[in-house]
């Protein structure tokens, strides 16, 4: 993914513990992208419940090692890299000059961008005619068409890079569930 440093879910859980939910949301008033981590044997996906036809208690409760791995999932704050920028679009791609850099050869240099509708909390995602496509919950976005995002939407930039979208409040709730 990004060659730079990203904090993990565990890092944010520790921040939440120190601040409390209301202060955490106030201090982190922006959406988040979380590395979509599927624990191999538990069938647990961040923010989602996956149906298991034949289940065993071991299949529902993640093993200690799996939970620890899940807590290491990378978290990307959805915000401009340069705070002084007046532009509202947050660019995503393989090129180093994007706000969010995804170091994967199947991600276009300038792949997509996020934008927030002025005066609202609605965040939209726009594919920029990327070679391998941008997908929301498995549906490919048409180039240049704005798509509203909801909490827990799974976003794929090309076939390999999957991230889950969370508003600040929903991200806080996720951290509380995982604690």
PDB file of C-alpha atoms in Angstrom:
ATOM      1  CA  UNK A   1       0.000   0.000   0.000  1.00  0.00           C
ATOM      2  CA  UNK A   2       1.482   3.376   0.921  1.00  0.00           C
ATOM      3  CA  UNK A   3       5.218   3.466   1.363  1.00  0.00           C
ATOM      4  CA  UNK A   4       4.849   5.980   4.201  1.00  0.00           C
ATOM      5  CA  UNK A   5       4.016   5.181   7.795  1.00  0.00           C
ATOM      6  CA  UNK A   6       0.416   4.568   8.784  1.00  0.00           C
ATOM      7  CA  UNK A   7      -0.920   4.104  12.229  1.00  0.00           C
ATOM      8  CA  UNK A   8      -2.669   0.840  13.013  1.00  0.00           C
ATOM      9  CA  UNK A   9      -6.064   0.134  14.550  1.00  0.00           C
ATOM     10  CA  UNK A  10      -4.227  -0.609  17.791  1.00  0.00           C
ATOM     11  CA  UNK A  11      -2.609   2.845  17.761  1.00  0.00           C
ATOM     12  CA  UNK A  12      -6.018   4.490  17.374  1.00  0.00           C
ATOM     13  CA  UNK A  13      -7.519   2.245  20.077  1.00  0.00           C
ATOM     14  CA  UNK A  14      -4.905   3.565  22.507  1.00  0.00           C
ATOM     15  CA  UNK A  15      -5.729   7.149  21.490  1.00  0.00           C
ATOM     16  CA  UNK A  16      -9.437   6.475  22.048  1.00  0.00           C
ATOM     17  CA  UNK A  17      -8.707   5.031  25.491  1.00  0.00           C
ATOM     18  CA  UNK A  18      -6.888   8.242  26.439  1.00  0.00           C
ATOM     19  CA  UNK A  19      -9.501  10.648  25.043  1.00  0.00           C
ATOM     20  CA  UNK A  20     -12.892   8.975  25.330  1.00  0.00           C
ATOM     21  CA  UNK A  21     -15.389   8.686  22.441  1.00  0.00           C
ATOM     22  CA  UNK A  22     -16.669  12.294  22.262  1.00  0.00           C
ATOM     23  CA  UNK A  23     -13.186  13.828  22.394  1.00  0.00           C
ATOM     24  CA  UNK A  24     -11.835  11.257  19.923  1.00  0.00           C
ATOM     25  CA  UNK A  25     -14.491  12.156  17.318  1.00  0.00           C
ATOM     26  CA  UNK A  26     -13.913  15.867  17.930  1.00  0.00           C
ATOM     27  CA  UNK A  27     -10.132  15.488  17.560  1.00  0.00           C
ATOM     28  CA  UNK A  28     -10.436  13.246  14.463  1.00  0.00           C
ATOM     29  CA  UNK A  29     -13.179  15.027  12.547  1.00  0.00           C
ATOM     30  CA  UNK A  30     -12.509  13.322   9.202  1.00  0.00           C
ATOM     31  CA  UNK A  31     -13.308   9.934   7.657  1.00  0.00           C
ATOM     32  CA  UNK A  32     -10.909   6.998   7.694  1.00  0.00           C
ATOM     33  CA  UNK A  33      -9.884   4.209   5.358  1.00  0.00           C
ATOM     34  CA  UNK A  34      -8.960   0.923   7.027  1.00  0.00           C
ATOM     35  CA  UNK A  35      -7.019  -1.854   5.381  1.00  0.00           C
ATOM     36  CA  UNK A  36      -9.598  -4.556   4.672  1.00  0.00           C
ATOM     37  CA  UNK A  37      -8.295  -7.456   6.708  1.00  0.00           C
ATOM     38  CA  UNK A  38      -9.962 -10.856   6.502  1.00  0.00           C
ATOM     39  CA  UNK A  39      -8.855 -13.158   9.279  1.00  0.00           C
ATOM     40  CA  UNK A  40      -8.223 -16.494   7.489  1.00  0.00           C
ATOM     41  CA  UNK A  41     -10.114 -18.905   9.713  1.00  0.00           C
ATOM     42  CA  UNK A  42     -12.487 -16.619  11.588  1.00  0.00           C
ATOM     43  CA  UNK A  43     -14.417 -15.240   8.583  1.00  0.00           C
ATOM     44  CA  UNK A  44     -14.518 -11.900  10.393  1.00  0.00           C
ATOM     45  CA  UNK A  45     -14.191  -8.821   8.222  1.00  0.00           C
ATOM     46  CA  UNK A  46     -13.708  -5.391   9.761  1.00  0.00           C
ATOM     47  CA  UNK A  47     -17.043  -3.705  10.270  1.00  0.00           C
ATOM     48  CA  UNK A  48     -19.011  -6.529   8.695  1.00  0.00           C
ATOM     49  CA  UNK A  49     -20.477  -9.862   9.667  1.00  0.00           C
ATOM     50  CA  UNK A  50     -20.044 -12.667   7.184  1.00  0.00           C
ATOM     51  CA  UNK A  51     -22.521 -15.543   7.151  1.00  0.00           C
ATOM     52  CA  UNK A  52     -21.100 -18.940   8.054  1.00  0.00           C
ATOM     53  CA  UNK A  53     -23.206 -21.926   7.005  1.00  0.00           C
ATOM     54  CA  UNK A  54     -21.625 -24.517   9.312  1.00  0.00           C
ATOM     55  CA  UNK A  55     -20.235 -22.806  12.317  1.00  0.00           C
ATOM     56  CA  UNK A  56     -18.156 -23.741  15.225  1.00  0.00           C
ATOM     57  CA  UNK A  57     -17.397 -21.397  18.106  1.00  0.00           C
ATOM     58  CA  UNK A  58     -13.752 -21.364  16.985  1.00  0.00           C
ATOM     59  CA  UNK A  59     -14.915 -20.037  13.590  1.00  0.00           C
ATOM     60  CA  UNK A  60     -16.773 -17.118  15.175  1.00  0.00           C
ATOM     61  CA  UNK A  61     -14.280 -15.971  17.816  1.00  0.00           C
ATOM     62  CA  UNK A  62     -10.918 -14.992  16.332  1.00  0.00           C
ATOM     63  CA  UNK A  63      -7.868 -16.644  17.814  1.00  0.00           C
ATOM     64  CA  UNK A  64      -5.635 -14.337  19.836  1.00  0.00           C
ATOM     65  CA  UNK A  65      -3.032 -14.207  17.033  1.00  0.00           C
ATOM     66  CA  UNK A  66      -5.689 -13.343  14.437  1.00  0.00           C
ATOM     67  CA  UNK A  67      -7.091 -10.522  16.586  1.00  0.00           C
ATOM     68  CA  UNK A  68      -3.576  -9.177  17.105  1.00  0.00           C
ATOM     69  CA  UNK A  69      -3.010  -9.279  13.321  1.00  0.00           C
ATOM     70  CA  UNK A  70      -6.341  -7.549  12.744  1.00  0.00           C
ATOM     71  CA  UNK A  71      -5.367  -4.793  15.176  1.00  0.00           C
ATOM     72  CA  UNK A  72      -2.258  -4.165  13.062  1.00  0.00           C
ATOM     73  CA  UNK A  73      -4.447  -3.278  10.042  1.00  0.00           C
ATOM     74  CA  UNK A  74      -3.331   0.063   8.644  1.00  0.00           C
ATOM     75  CA  UNK A  75      -5.506   3.134   9.044  1.00  0.00           C
ATOM     76  CA  UNK A  76      -5.390   6.029   6.577  1.00  0.00           C
ATOM     77  CA  UNK A  77      -6.959   9.341   7.631  1.00  0.00           C
ATOM     78  CA  UNK A  78      -8.990  10.668   4.695  1.00  0.00           C
ATOM     79  CA  UNK A  79      -7.561  14.174   4.527  1.00  0.00           C
ATOM     80  CA  UNK A  80      -5.319  16.347   2.383  1.00  0.00           C
ATOM     81  CA  UNK A  81      -1.611  15.784   2.792  1.00  0.00           C
ATOM     82  CA  UNK A  82      -0.990  19.542   2.770  1.00  0.00           C
ATOM     83  CA  UNK A  83      -3.241  21.251   5.301  1.00  0.00           C
ATOM     84  CA  UNK A  84      -2.755  24.625   3.601  1.00  0.00           C
ATOM     85  CA  UNK A  85      -4.319  23.371   0.358  1.00  0.00           C
ATOM     86  CA  UNK A  86      -7.650  24.999  -0.452  1.00  0.00           C
ATOM     87  CA  UNK A  87      -8.602  22.196  -2.826  1.00  0.00           C
ATOM     88  CA  UNK A  88     -11.282  19.869  -1.449  1.00  0.00           C
ATOM     89  CA  UNK A  89     -10.360  16.811  -3.521  1.00  0.00           C
ATOM     90  CA  UNK A  90      -8.232  14.120  -1.880  1.00  0.00           C
ATOM     91  CA  UNK A  91      -6.315  12.330  -4.627  1.00  0.00           C
ATOM     92  CA  UNK A  92      -5.449   8.620  -4.520  1.00  0.00           C
ATOM     93  CA  UNK A  93      -2.982   6.805  -6.731  1.00  0.00           C
ATOM     94  CA  UNK A  94       0.427   5.239  -7.199  1.00  0.00           C
ATOM     95  CA  UNK A  95       2.257   8.523  -7.868  1.00  0.00           C
ATOM     96  CA  UNK A  96       4.107  10.132  -4.941  1.00  0.00           C
ATOM     97  CA  UNK A  97       2.324  13.481  -5.381  1.00  0.00           C
ATOM     98  CA  UNK A  98      -1.107  12.065  -4.410  1.00  0.00           C
ATOM     99  CA  UNK A  99      -2.606  12.743  -0.977  1.00  0.00           C
ATOM    100  CA  UNK A 100      -2.942   8.973  -0.468  1.00  0.00           C
ATOM    101  CA  UNK A 101      -0.225   6.924  -2.145  1.00  0.00           C
ATOM    102  CA  UNK A 102      -1.008   3.265  -2.844  1.00  0.00           C
ATOM    103  CA  UNK A 103       2.209   1.518  -3.851  1.00  0.00           C
ATOM    104  CA  UNK A 104       0.700  -1.191  -6.041  1.00  0.00           C
ATOM    105  CA  UNK A 105       1.442  -1.588  -9.751  1.00  0.00           C
ATOM    106  CA  UNK A 106      -2.264  -2.286 -10.429  1.00  0.00           C
ATOM    107  CA  UNK A 107      -3.216   1.154  -9.064  1.00  0.00           C
ATOM    108  CA  UNK A 108      -3.047   3.974 -11.635  1.00  0.00           C
ATOM    109  CA  UNK A 109      -0.708   6.928 -11.056  1.00  0.00           C
ATOM    110  CA  UNK A 110      -3.771   9.139 -10.566  1.00  0.00           C
ATOM    111  CA  UNK A 111      -6.485   6.606  -9.799  1.00  0.00           C
ATOM    112  CA  UNK A 112      -9.395   8.355  -8.061  1.00  0.00           C
ATOM    113  CA  UNK A 113     -10.325  11.155  -5.690  1.00  0.00           C
ATOM    114  CA  UNK A 114     -12.556  11.705  -2.664  1.00  0.00           C
ATOM    115  CA  UNK A 115     -14.546  14.878  -2.090  1.00  0.00           C
ATOM    116  CA  UNK A 116     -16.996  16.069   0.528  1.00  0.00           C
ATOM    117  CA  UNK A 117     -20.233  17.819  -0.392  1.00  0.00           C
ATOM    118  CA  UNK A 118     -19.900  21.366   1.015  1.00  0.00           C
ATOM    119  CA  UNK A 119     -21.943  21.870   4.180  1.00  0.00           C
ATOM    120  CA  UNK A 120     -22.555  18.154   4.730  1.00  0.00           C
ATOM    121  CA  UNK A 121     -20.835  15.000   5.968  1.00  0.00           C
ATOM    122  CA  UNK A 122     -21.432  13.185   2.650  1.00  0.00           C
ATOM    123  CA  UNK A 123     -18.199  11.901   1.106  1.00  0.00           C
ATOM    124  CA  UNK A 124     -18.063  10.957  -2.556  1.00  0.00           C
ATOM    125  CA  UNK A 125     -15.578   8.879  -4.537  1.00  0.00           C
ATOM    126  CA  UNK A 126     -14.764   9.481  -8.209  1.00  0.00           C
ATOM    127  CA  UNK A 127     -12.775   7.167 -10.503  1.00  0.00           C
ATOM    128  CA  UNK A 128     -10.402   9.100 -12.769  1.00  0.00           C
ATOM    129  CA  UNK A 129     -10.537   6.702 -15.739  1.00  0.00           C
ATOM    130  CA  UNK A 130      -8.166   4.319 -13.971  1.00  0.00           C
ATOM    131  CA  UNK A 131      -6.881   1.320 -15.903  1.00  0.00           C
ATOM    132  CA  UNK A 132      -8.013  -1.340 -13.427  1.00  0.00           C
ATOM    133  CA  UNK A 133     -11.063   0.431 -12.040  1.00  0.00           C
ATOM    134  CA  UNK A 134     -12.388   1.666  -8.732  1.00  0.00           C
ATOM    135  CA  UNK A 135     -15.040  -0.468  -7.044  1.00  0.00           C
ATOM    136  CA  UNK A 136     -17.442   0.159  -4.163  1.00  0.00           C
ATOM    137  CA  UNK A 137     -18.788  -3.056  -2.620  1.00  0.00           C
ATOM    138  CA  UNK A 138     -17.809  -4.934  -5.785  1.00  0.00           C
ATOM    139  CA  UNK A 139     -19.517  -2.555  -8.229  1.00  0.00           C
ATOM    140  CA  UNK A 140     -17.222  -0.776 -10.671  1.00  0.00           C
ATOM    141  CA  UNK A 141     -17.603   2.998 -10.716  1.00  0.00           C
ATOM    142  CA  UNK A 142     -18.079   4.716 -14.047  1.00  0.00           C
ATOM    143  CA  UNK A 143     -15.253   7.201 -14.726  1.00  0.00           C
ATOM    144  CA  UNK A 144     -15.910  10.795 -13.569  1.00  0.00           C
ATOM    145  CA  UNK A 145     -19.218   9.872 -11.855  1.00  0.00           C
ATOM    146  CA  UNK A 146     -19.521  10.793  -8.157  1.00  0.00           C
ATOM    147  CA  UNK A 147     -20.569   7.939  -5.875  1.00  0.00           C
ATOM    148  CA  UNK A 148     -21.723   8.610  -2.300  1.00  0.00           C
ATOM    149  CA  UNK A 149     -20.000   6.500   0.338  1.00  0.00           C
ATOM    150  CA  UNK A 150     -21.580   4.893   3.400  1.00  0.00           C
ATOM    151  CA  UNK A 151     -19.890   3.580   6.529  1.00  0.00           C
ATOM    152  CA  UNK A 152     -18.303   0.149   6.005  1.00  0.00           C
ATOM    153  CA  UNK A 153     -18.257   0.409   2.204  1.00  0.00           C
ATOM    154  CA  UNK A 154     -15.423  -1.696   0.808  1.00  0.00           C
ATOM    155  CA  UNK A 155     -13.462   0.281  -1.765  1.00  0.00           C
ATOM    156  CA  UNK A 156     -11.155  -1.484  -4.215  1.00  0.00           C
ATOM    157  CA  UNK A 157      -8.545   0.434  -6.159  1.00  0.00           C
ATOM    158  CA  UNK A 158      -7.815  -2.124  -8.849  1.00  0.00           C
ATOM    159  CA  UNK A 159      -8.168  -5.836  -8.053  1.00  0.00           C
ATOM    160  CA  UNK A 160      -5.829  -6.005  -5.032  1.00  0.00           C
ATOM    161  CA  UNK A 161      -6.003  -2.870  -2.891  1.00  0.00           C
ATOM    162  CA  UNK A 162      -9.082  -3.009  -0.656  1.00  0.00           C
ATOM    163  CA  UNK A 163      -9.907  -0.452   2.016  1.00  0.00           C
ATOM    164  CA  UNK A 164     -12.972   0.024   4.166  1.00  0.00           C
ATOM    165  CA  UNK A 165     -14.550   3.488   4.566  1.00  0.00           C
ATOM    166  CA  UNK A 166     -15.623   4.825   7.979  1.00  0.00           C
ATOM    167  CA  UNK A 167     -16.902   8.210   9.126  1.00  0.00           C
ATOM    168  CA  UNK A 168     -15.214   9.466  12.283  1.00  0.00           C
ATOM    169  CA  UNK A 169     -18.127   8.323  14.496  1.00  0.00           C
ATOM    170  CA  UNK A 170     -18.331   4.882  12.851  1.00  0.00           C
ATOM    171  CA  UNK A 171     -14.559   4.465  13.146  1.00  0.00           C
ATOM    172  CA  UNK A 172     -14.815   5.277  16.854  1.00  0.00           C
ATOM    173  CA  UNK A 173     -17.564   2.633  17.212  1.00  0.00           C
ATOM    174  CA  UNK A 174     -15.376   0.081  15.405  1.00  0.00           C
ATOM    175  CA  UNK A 175     -12.519   0.776  17.807  1.00  0.00           C
ATOM    176  CA  UNK A 176     -14.876   0.360  20.774  1.00  0.00           C
ATOM    177  CA  UNK A 177     -16.105  -3.004  19.393  1.00  0.00           C
ATOM    178  CA  UNK A 178     -12.558  -4.248  18.932  1.00  0.00           C
ATOM    179  CA  UNK A 179     -11.400  -3.138  22.405  1.00  0.00           C
TER     180      UNK A 179
END
